[in-house]
């Protein structure tokens, strides 16, 4: 697969960037952009700055590109990959509802916050060998723990890990608000199943409408009159040639 990356709409600032396993700075990245190979790979009309500063905030740092999410999703959202589960989720910062697993939401207060390293250690203990975990800060006092099955794991085990993790956090972080989102644990419905569900809803709506009409006529005493199509006459104008 070949692709070309464009930076055309806004200036971009990132903390770190690596290509082919090598860390880049602003100068080396500009050299890549201006090279013959770089021109074929990148179309850049805005500035790209690499600060090379790591996050020193104990509770974690925001990515800093939240205001660019609508612009990013305007492109990425048009080609969302197929979901491998029913009822997929959309984590903060994602453009598509294609996340299969669980999301643990943690909200603290402005008076105290939890260290992201502590959350990561707790999530790792509860994830086990069957679930991958990733902890990130998504707001001033908000964190998310993303949990997905490994190649040898399954969604049911990941859902249990998420439930155990949320229960543990509720006990340890008594002043925090904890909630969990789960994707479905079964494969997504087939096209035939979706068609059957749509037909079922149409039949149900028709039955409810018929029942409502029957109750109305029963209570009002007005009979339902249908037009006599056989005795109906239709007058057509005489054609003019």
PDB file of C-alpha atoms in Angstrom:
ATOM      1  CA  UNK A   1       0.000   0.000   0.000  1.00  0.00           C
ATOM      2  CA  UNK A   2       1.289   3.456  -0.900  1.00  0.00           C
ATOM      3  CA  UNK A   3      -0.064   6.745   0.351  1.00  0.00           C
ATOM      4  CA  UNK A   4       0.823  10.428   0.506  1.00  0.00           C
ATOM      5  CA  UNK A   5       0.445  12.525   3.641  1.00  0.00           C
ATOM      6  CA  UNK A   6      -0.695  16.127   3.348  1.00  0.00           C
ATOM      7  CA  UNK A   7      -0.411  18.945   5.878  1.00  0.00           C
ATOM      8  CA  UNK A   8      -2.422  21.677   4.201  1.00  0.00           C
ATOM      9  CA  UNK A   9      -5.025  23.003   6.621  1.00  0.00           C
ATOM     10  CA  UNK A  10      -3.248  23.985   9.856  1.00  0.00           C
ATOM     11  CA  UNK A  11       0.162  24.232  11.531  1.00  0.00           C
ATOM     12  CA  UNK A  12       1.043  21.142  13.574  1.00  0.00           C
ATOM     13  CA  UNK A  13       3.026  20.909  16.813  1.00  0.00           C
ATOM     14  CA  UNK A  14       3.991  17.535  18.289  1.00  0.00           C
ATOM     15  CA  UNK A  15       6.220  16.511  21.181  1.00  0.00           C
ATOM     16  CA  UNK A  16       7.994  13.625  19.432  1.00  0.00           C
ATOM     17  CA  UNK A  17       8.019  12.002  16.028  1.00  0.00           C
ATOM     18  CA  UNK A  18       9.920   8.996  14.747  1.00  0.00           C
ATOM     19  CA  UNK A  19      10.274   7.568  11.254  1.00  0.00           C
ATOM     20  CA  UNK A  20      11.674   4.100  10.610  1.00  0.00           C
ATOM     21  CA  UNK A  21      12.578   3.888  14.291  1.00  0.00           C
ATOM     22  CA  UNK A  22      14.584   7.141  14.270  1.00  0.00           C
ATOM     23  CA  UNK A  23      13.560  10.149  16.354  1.00  0.00           C
ATOM     24  CA  UNK A  24      13.252  13.344  14.314  1.00  0.00           C
ATOM     25  CA  UNK A  25      13.534  17.014  15.224  1.00  0.00           C
ATOM     26  CA  UNK A  26      12.119  19.980  13.369  1.00  0.00           C
ATOM     27  CA  UNK A  27      15.271  20.443  11.264  1.00  0.00           C
ATOM     28  CA  UNK A  28      15.662  16.795  10.220  1.00  0.00           C
ATOM     29  CA  UNK A  29      11.960  16.589   9.373  1.00  0.00           C
ATOM     30  CA  UNK A  30      12.192  19.633   7.119  1.00  0.00           C
ATOM     31  CA  UNK A  31      15.138  17.983   5.363  1.00  0.00           C
ATOM     32  CA  UNK A  32      12.989  14.915   4.736  1.00  0.00           C
ATOM     33  CA  UNK A  33      10.141  17.052   3.402  1.00  0.00           C
ATOM     34  CA  UNK A  34      12.523  18.797   0.976  1.00  0.00           C
ATOM     35  CA  UNK A  35      14.206  15.633  -0.296  1.00  0.00           C
ATOM     36  CA  UNK A  36      13.201  13.911  -3.548  1.00  0.00           C
ATOM     37  CA  UNK A  37      11.737  10.967  -1.655  1.00  0.00           C
ATOM     38  CA  UNK A  38      10.044  13.269   0.848  1.00  0.00           C
ATOM     39  CA  UNK A  39       8.294  15.256  -1.877  1.00  0.00           C
ATOM     40  CA  UNK A  40       6.771  12.036  -3.187  1.00  0.00           C
ATOM     41  CA  UNK A  41       5.612  11.040   0.316  1.00  0.00           C
ATOM     42  CA  UNK A  42       4.526  14.386   1.782  1.00  0.00           C
ATOM     43  CA  UNK A  43       2.621  17.423   0.595  1.00  0.00           C
ATOM     44  CA  UNK A  44       3.305  20.065   3.240  1.00  0.00           C
ATOM     45  CA  UNK A  45       2.325  23.731   3.015  1.00  0.00           C
ATOM     46  CA  UNK A  46       2.069  24.375   6.770  1.00  0.00           C
ATOM     47  CA  UNK A  47       4.710  24.269   9.512  1.00  0.00           C
ATOM     48  CA  UNK A  48       5.393  21.080  11.485  1.00  0.00           C
ATOM     49  CA  UNK A  49       7.181  21.725  14.800  1.00  0.00           C
ATOM     50  CA  UNK A  50       8.666  19.034  17.044  1.00  0.00           C
ATOM     51  CA  UNK A  51       9.158  20.380  20.567  1.00  0.00           C
ATOM     52  CA  UNK A  52      11.080  17.327  21.886  1.00  0.00           C
ATOM     53  CA  UNK A  53       9.549  17.998  25.289  1.00  0.00           C
ATOM     54  CA  UNK A  54       8.192  15.123  27.312  1.00  0.00           C
ATOM     55  CA  UNK A  55       5.113  15.444  29.498  1.00  0.00           C
ATOM     56  CA  UNK A  56       6.100  16.346  33.072  1.00  0.00           C
ATOM     57  CA  UNK A  57       2.561  16.525  34.465  1.00  0.00           C
ATOM     58  CA  UNK A  58       1.964  13.567  36.847  1.00  0.00           C
ATOM     59  CA  UNK A  59      -1.652  13.215  35.755  1.00  0.00           C
ATOM     60  CA  UNK A  60      -0.638  13.140  32.098  1.00  0.00           C
ATOM     61  CA  UNK A  61      -0.879  15.646  29.252  1.00  0.00           C
ATOM     62  CA  UNK A  62      -3.420  16.251  26.552  1.00  0.00           C
ATOM     63  CA  UNK A  63      -2.330  15.628  23.002  1.00  0.00           C
ATOM     64  CA  UNK A  64      -2.887  19.261  22.075  1.00  0.00           C
ATOM     65  CA  UNK A  65      -4.569  18.486  18.759  1.00  0.00           C
ATOM     66  CA  UNK A  66      -8.136  18.288  20.069  1.00  0.00           C
ATOM     67  CA  UNK A  67      -9.146  21.369  18.061  1.00  0.00           C
ATOM     68  CA  UNK A  68      -8.018  19.601  14.881  1.00  0.00           C
ATOM     69  CA  UNK A  69     -10.267  16.575  15.440  1.00  0.00           C
ATOM     70  CA  UNK A  70     -13.145  17.810  13.212  1.00  0.00           C
ATOM     71  CA  UNK A  71     -10.721  18.463  10.363  1.00  0.00           C
ATOM     72  CA  UNK A  72      -8.973  15.100  10.800  1.00  0.00           C
ATOM     73  CA  UNK A  73     -12.253  13.201  10.984  1.00  0.00           C
ATOM     74  CA  UNK A  74     -13.508  14.976   7.878  1.00  0.00           C
ATOM     75  CA  UNK A  75     -10.929  12.914   5.989  1.00  0.00           C
ATOM     76  CA  UNK A  76     -10.507   9.792   8.104  1.00  0.00           C
ATOM     77  CA  UNK A  77     -14.209   9.399   8.874  1.00  0.00           C
ATOM     78  CA  UNK A  78     -14.980   8.793   5.211  1.00  0.00           C
ATOM     79  CA  UNK A  79     -13.128   5.462   5.224  1.00  0.00           C
ATOM     80  CA  UNK A  80     -13.872   3.924   8.608  1.00  0.00           C
ATOM     81  CA  UNK A  81     -12.686   0.302   8.730  1.00  0.00           C
ATOM     82  CA  UNK A  82     -15.172  -2.501   9.184  1.00  0.00           C
ATOM     83  CA  UNK A  83     -15.946  -3.344  12.795  1.00  0.00           C
ATOM     84  CA  UNK A  84     -15.285  -6.894  14.004  1.00  0.00           C
ATOM     85  CA  UNK A  85     -17.914  -6.770  16.767  1.00  0.00           C
ATOM     86  CA  UNK A  86     -21.501  -5.773  17.361  1.00  0.00           C
ATOM     87  CA  UNK A  87     -22.190  -2.389  19.006  1.00  0.00           C
ATOM     88  CA  UNK A  88     -18.642  -1.013  18.530  1.00  0.00           C
ATOM     89  CA  UNK A  89     -17.453   1.984  20.543  1.00  0.00           C
ATOM     90  CA  UNK A  90     -15.908   5.354  19.667  1.00  0.00           C
ATOM     91  CA  UNK A  91     -13.231   6.473  22.169  1.00  0.00           C
ATOM     92  CA  UNK A  92     -12.449  10.164  22.595  1.00  0.00           C
ATOM     93  CA  UNK A  93     -10.343  11.424  19.714  1.00  0.00           C
ATOM     94  CA  UNK A  94     -11.390   8.616  17.368  1.00  0.00           C
ATOM     95  CA  UNK A  95     -13.310   9.281  14.183  1.00  0.00           C
ATOM     96  CA  UNK A  96     -15.049   5.917  13.814  1.00  0.00           C
ATOM     97  CA  UNK A  97     -17.307   3.609  15.774  1.00  0.00           C
ATOM     98  CA  UNK A  98     -15.067   0.572  15.286  1.00  0.00           C
ATOM     99  CA  UNK A  99     -13.483  -0.014  18.704  1.00  0.00           C
ATOM    100  CA  UNK A 100     -14.116  -3.537  20.022  1.00  0.00           C
ATOM    101  CA  UNK A 101     -13.444  -4.017  23.727  1.00  0.00           C
ATOM    102  CA  UNK A 102     -14.178  -1.760  26.684  1.00  0.00           C
ATOM    103  CA  UNK A 103     -13.522   1.819  27.778  1.00  0.00           C
ATOM    104  CA  UNK A 104     -13.224   2.730  31.457  1.00  0.00           C
ATOM    105  CA  UNK A 105     -13.948   6.431  32.056  1.00  0.00           C
ATOM    106  CA  UNK A 106     -12.423   8.085  35.124  1.00  0.00           C
ATOM    107  CA  UNK A 107     -13.370  11.604  36.233  1.00  0.00           C
ATOM    108  CA  UNK A 108     -11.658  13.299  39.173  1.00  0.00           C
ATOM    109  CA  UNK A 109     -11.956  16.883  40.452  1.00  0.00           C
ATOM    110  CA  UNK A 110      -9.932  20.061  40.248  1.00  0.00           C
ATOM    111  CA  UNK A 111      -8.846  19.630  43.892  1.00  0.00           C
ATOM    112  CA  UNK A 112      -7.085  16.312  43.340  1.00  0.00           C
ATOM    113  CA  UNK A 113      -6.003  14.131  40.437  1.00  0.00           C
ATOM    114  CA  UNK A 114      -4.682  10.625  39.954  1.00  0.00           C
ATOM    115  CA  UNK A 115      -1.216   9.920  38.534  1.00  0.00           C
ATOM    116  CA  UNK A 116      -1.364   8.385  35.085  1.00  0.00           C
ATOM    117  CA  UNK A 117       1.482   6.016  36.037  1.00  0.00           C
ATOM    118  CA  UNK A 118      -0.680   4.692  38.897  1.00  0.00           C
ATOM    119  CA  UNK A 119      -3.622   4.125  36.564  1.00  0.00           C
ATOM    120  CA  UNK A 120      -1.355   2.372  34.074  1.00  0.00           C
ATOM    121  CA  UNK A 121      -0.011  -0.004  36.732  1.00  0.00           C
ATOM    122  CA  UNK A 122      -3.524  -0.816  37.971  1.00  0.00           C
ATOM    123  CA  UNK A 123      -4.802  -1.369  34.425  1.00  0.00           C
ATOM    124  CA  UNK A 124      -1.880  -3.674  33.661  1.00  0.00           C
ATOM    125  CA  UNK A 125      -2.600  -5.815  36.739  1.00  0.00           C
ATOM    126  CA  UNK A 126      -6.249  -6.256  35.749  1.00  0.00           C
ATOM    127  CA  UNK A 127      -5.672  -6.718  32.015  1.00  0.00           C
ATOM    128  CA  UNK A 128      -3.743  -9.962  32.356  1.00  0.00           C
ATOM    129  CA  UNK A 129      -2.243 -11.737  29.368  1.00  0.00           C
ATOM    130  CA  UNK A 130      -5.456 -11.766  27.331  1.00  0.00           C
ATOM    131  CA  UNK A 131      -6.084  -8.009  27.120  1.00  0.00           C
ATOM    132  CA  UNK A 132      -4.091  -5.019  25.886  1.00  0.00           C
ATOM    133  CA  UNK A 133      -4.449  -1.775  27.829  1.00  0.00           C
ATOM    134  CA  UNK A 134      -3.749   1.875  27.154  1.00  0.00           C
ATOM    135  CA  UNK A 135      -4.300   4.775  29.578  1.00  0.00           C
ATOM    136  CA  UNK A 136      -4.556   8.368  28.415  1.00  0.00           C
ATOM    137  CA  UNK A 137      -5.714  11.762  29.577  1.00  0.00           C
ATOM    138  CA  UNK A 138      -8.665  13.104  27.598  1.00  0.00           C
ATOM    139  CA  UNK A 139      -9.631  16.174  29.630  1.00  0.00           C
ATOM    140  CA  UNK A 140      -8.605  18.437  32.494  1.00  0.00           C
ATOM    141  CA  UNK A 141      -9.742  15.871  35.086  1.00  0.00           C
ATOM    142  CA  UNK A 142     -10.634  12.977  32.815  1.00  0.00           C
ATOM    143  CA  UNK A 143      -8.836   9.766  31.837  1.00  0.00           C
ATOM    144  CA  UNK A 144      -9.739   6.779  29.689  1.00  0.00           C
ATOM    145  CA  UNK A 145      -8.496   3.209  29.932  1.00  0.00           C
ATOM    146  CA  UNK A 146      -8.830   1.427  26.598  1.00  0.00           C
ATOM    147  CA  UNK A 147      -8.989  -2.366  26.758  1.00  0.00           C
ATOM    148  CA  UNK A 148      -8.881  -4.690  23.740  1.00  0.00           C
ATOM    149  CA  UNK A 149      -8.316  -8.433  23.437  1.00  0.00           C
ATOM    150  CA  UNK A 150      -4.952  -9.808  22.369  1.00  0.00           C
ATOM    151  CA  UNK A 151      -4.787 -12.167  19.376  1.00  0.00           C
ATOM    152  CA  UNK A 152      -5.299 -15.089  21.750  1.00  0.00           C
ATOM    153  CA  UNK A 153      -7.876 -13.299  23.912  1.00  0.00           C
ATOM    154  CA  UNK A 154     -11.594 -12.661  23.463  1.00  0.00           C
ATOM    155  CA  UNK A 155     -14.087  -9.896  24.097  1.00  0.00           C
ATOM    156  CA  UNK A 156     -15.785 -11.721  26.971  1.00  0.00           C
ATOM    157  CA  UNK A 157     -12.534 -11.891  28.960  1.00  0.00           C
ATOM    158  CA  UNK A 158     -11.802  -8.240  28.167  1.00  0.00           C
ATOM    159  CA  UNK A 159     -15.266  -7.212  29.382  1.00  0.00           C
ATOM    160  CA  UNK A 160     -14.652  -9.049  32.658  1.00  0.00           C
ATOM    161  CA  UNK A 161     -11.281  -7.292  33.059  1.00  0.00           C
ATOM    162  CA  UNK A 162     -13.002  -3.946  32.535  1.00  0.00           C
ATOM    163  CA  UNK A 163     -15.646  -4.765  35.148  1.00  0.00           C
ATOM    164  CA  UNK A 164     -13.013  -5.888  37.677  1.00  0.00           C
ATOM    165  CA  UNK A 165     -10.928  -2.778  36.983  1.00  0.00           C
ATOM    166  CA  UNK A 166     -13.873  -0.401  37.449  1.00  0.00           C
ATOM    167  CA  UNK A 167     -14.886  -2.109  40.710  1.00  0.00           C
ATOM    168  CA  UNK A 168     -11.328  -1.812  42.021  1.00  0.00           C
ATOM    169  CA  UNK A 169     -11.126   1.875  41.060  1.00  0.00           C
ATOM    170  CA  UNK A 170     -14.461   2.579  42.747  1.00  0.00           C
ATOM    171  CA  UNK A 171     -13.004   1.247  45.989  1.00  0.00           C
ATOM    172  CA  UNK A 172      -9.615   2.942  45.706  1.00  0.00           C
ATOM    173  CA  UNK A 173     -10.686   6.266  44.184  1.00  0.00           C
ATOM    174  CA  UNK A 174     -13.748   6.970  46.290  1.00  0.00           C
ATOM    175  CA  UNK A 175     -14.034  10.594  45.174  1.00  0.00           C
ATOM    176  CA  UNK A 176     -13.815   9.727  41.481  1.00  0.00           C
ATOM    177  CA  UNK A 177     -16.629   8.972  39.066  1.00  0.00           C
ATOM    178  CA  UNK A 178     -16.132   5.686  37.222  1.00  0.00           C
ATOM    179  CA  UNK A 179     -18.145   4.388  34.271  1.00  0.00           C
ATOM    180  CA  UNK A 180     -17.595   1.656  31.690  1.00  0.00           C
ATOM    181  CA  UNK A 181     -18.619   1.227  28.056  1.00  0.00           C
ATOM    182  CA  UNK A 182     -18.674  -2.244  26.532  1.00  0.00           C
ATOM    183  CA  UNK A 183     -18.836  -3.229  22.897  1.00  0.00           C
ATOM    184  CA  UNK A 184     -20.817  -6.280  21.896  1.00  0.00           C
ATOM    185  CA  UNK A 185     -19.053  -9.621  22.327  1.00  0.00           C
ATOM    186  CA  UNK A 186     -20.587 -11.214  19.240  1.00  0.00           C
ATOM    187  CA  UNK A 187     -19.703 -10.663  15.561  1.00  0.00           C
ATOM    188  CA  UNK A 188     -21.575  -7.884  13.768  1.00  0.00           C
ATOM    189  CA  UNK A 189     -24.916  -8.865  12.191  1.00  0.00           C
ATOM    190  CA  UNK A 190     -24.861 -10.011   8.582  1.00  0.00           C
ATOM    191  CA  UNK A 191     -26.635  -8.165   5.781  1.00  0.00           C
ATOM    192  CA  UNK A 192     -29.403 -10.792   5.860  1.00  0.00           C
ATOM    193  CA  UNK A 193     -29.870 -10.301   9.606  1.00  0.00           C
ATOM    194  CA  UNK A 194     -30.031  -6.515   9.159  1.00  0.00           C
ATOM    195  CA  UNK A 195     -32.660  -6.923   6.423  1.00  0.00           C
ATOM    196  CA  UNK A 196     -34.683  -9.248   8.626  1.00  0.00           C
ATOM    197  CA  UNK A 197     -34.526  -6.776  11.508  1.00  0.00           C
ATOM    198  CA  UNK A 198     -35.696  -3.932   9.251  1.00  0.00           C
ATOM    199  CA  UNK A 199     -38.634  -6.006   7.969  1.00  0.00           C
ATOM    200  CA  UNK A 200     -39.519  -6.965  11.528  1.00  0.00           C
ATOM    201  CA  UNK A 201     -39.651  -3.309  12.580  1.00  0.00           C
ATOM    202  CA  UNK A 202     -41.853  -2.447   9.591  1.00  0.00           C
ATOM    203  CA  UNK A 203     -44.295  -5.247  10.472  1.00  0.00           C
ATOM    204  CA  UNK A 204     -44.321  -4.191  14.134  1.00  0.00           C
ATOM    205  CA  UNK A 205     -45.055  -0.553  13.254  1.00  0.00           C
ATOM    206  CA  UNK A 206     -47.845  -1.637  10.887  1.00  0.00           C
ATOM    207  CA  UNK A 207     -49.400  -3.832  13.601  1.00  0.00           C
ATOM    208  CA  UNK A 208     -49.203  -1.034  16.175  1.00  0.00           C
ATOM    209  CA  UNK A 209     -50.788   1.421  13.733  1.00  0.00           C
ATOM    210  CA  UNK A 210     -53.580  -1.059  12.982  1.00  0.00           C
ATOM    211  CA  UNK A 211     -54.173  -1.686  16.683  1.00  0.00           C
ATOM    212  CA  UNK A 212     -54.294   2.042  17.371  1.00  0.00           C
ATOM    213  CA  UNK A 213     -56.823   2.591  14.582  1.00  0.00           C
ATOM    214  CA  UNK A 214     -58.960  -0.292  15.873  1.00  0.00           C
ATOM    215  CA  UNK A 215     -58.978   1.100  19.423  1.00  0.00           C
ATOM    216  CA  UNK A 216     -59.861   4.562  18.146  1.00  0.00           C
ATOM    217  CA  UNK A 217     -62.824   3.361  16.046  1.00  0.00           C
ATOM    218  CA  UNK A 218     -64.006   1.103  18.879  1.00  0.00           C
ATOM    219  CA  UNK A 219     -64.041   3.950  21.376  1.00  0.00           C
ATOM    220  CA  UNK A 220     -65.513   6.551  19.030  1.00  0.00           C
ATOM    221  CA  UNK A 221     -68.137   4.258  17.514  1.00  0.00           C
ATOM    222  CA  UNK A 222     -67.234   5.351  14.013  1.00  0.00           C
ATOM    223  CA  UNK A 223     -66.983   2.509  11.530  1.00  0.00           C
ATOM    224  CA  UNK A 224     -64.062   2.271   9.180  1.00  0.00           C
ATOM    225  CA  UNK A 225     -65.291   2.955   5.652  1.00  0.00           C
ATOM    226  CA  UNK A 226     -63.277   1.848   2.699  1.00  0.00           C
ATOM    227  CA  UNK A 227     -63.895   3.180  -0.795  1.00  0.00           C
ATOM    228  CA  UNK A 228     -65.708   0.850  -3.213  1.00  0.00           C
ATOM    229  CA  UNK A 229     -63.153   0.559  -5.926  1.00  0.00           C
ATOM    230  CA  UNK A 230     -65.408  -1.507  -8.194  1.00  0.00           C
ATOM    231  CA  UNK A 231     -68.197   1.095  -8.329  1.00  0.00           C
ATOM    232  CA  UNK A 232     -65.851   4.024  -8.540  1.00  0.00           C
ATOM    233  CA  UNK A 233     -65.932   5.770 -11.897  1.00  0.00           C
ATOM    234  CA  UNK A 234     -63.071   7.613 -13.421  1.00  0.00           C
ATOM    235  CA  UNK A 235     -63.719  10.394 -15.945  1.00  0.00           C
ATOM    236  CA  UNK A 236     -60.919  10.981 -18.353  1.00  0.00           C
ATOM    237  CA  UNK A 237     -60.793  14.056 -20.557  1.00  0.00           C
ATOM    238  CA  UNK A 238     -61.450  13.551 -24.265  1.00  0.00           C
ATOM    239  CA  UNK A 239     -58.096  13.599 -26.009  1.00  0.00           C
ATOM    240  CA  UNK A 240     -57.499  16.261 -28.620  1.00  0.00           C
ATOM    241  CA  UNK A 241     -55.426  15.343 -31.642  1.00  0.00           C
TER     242      UNK A 241
END
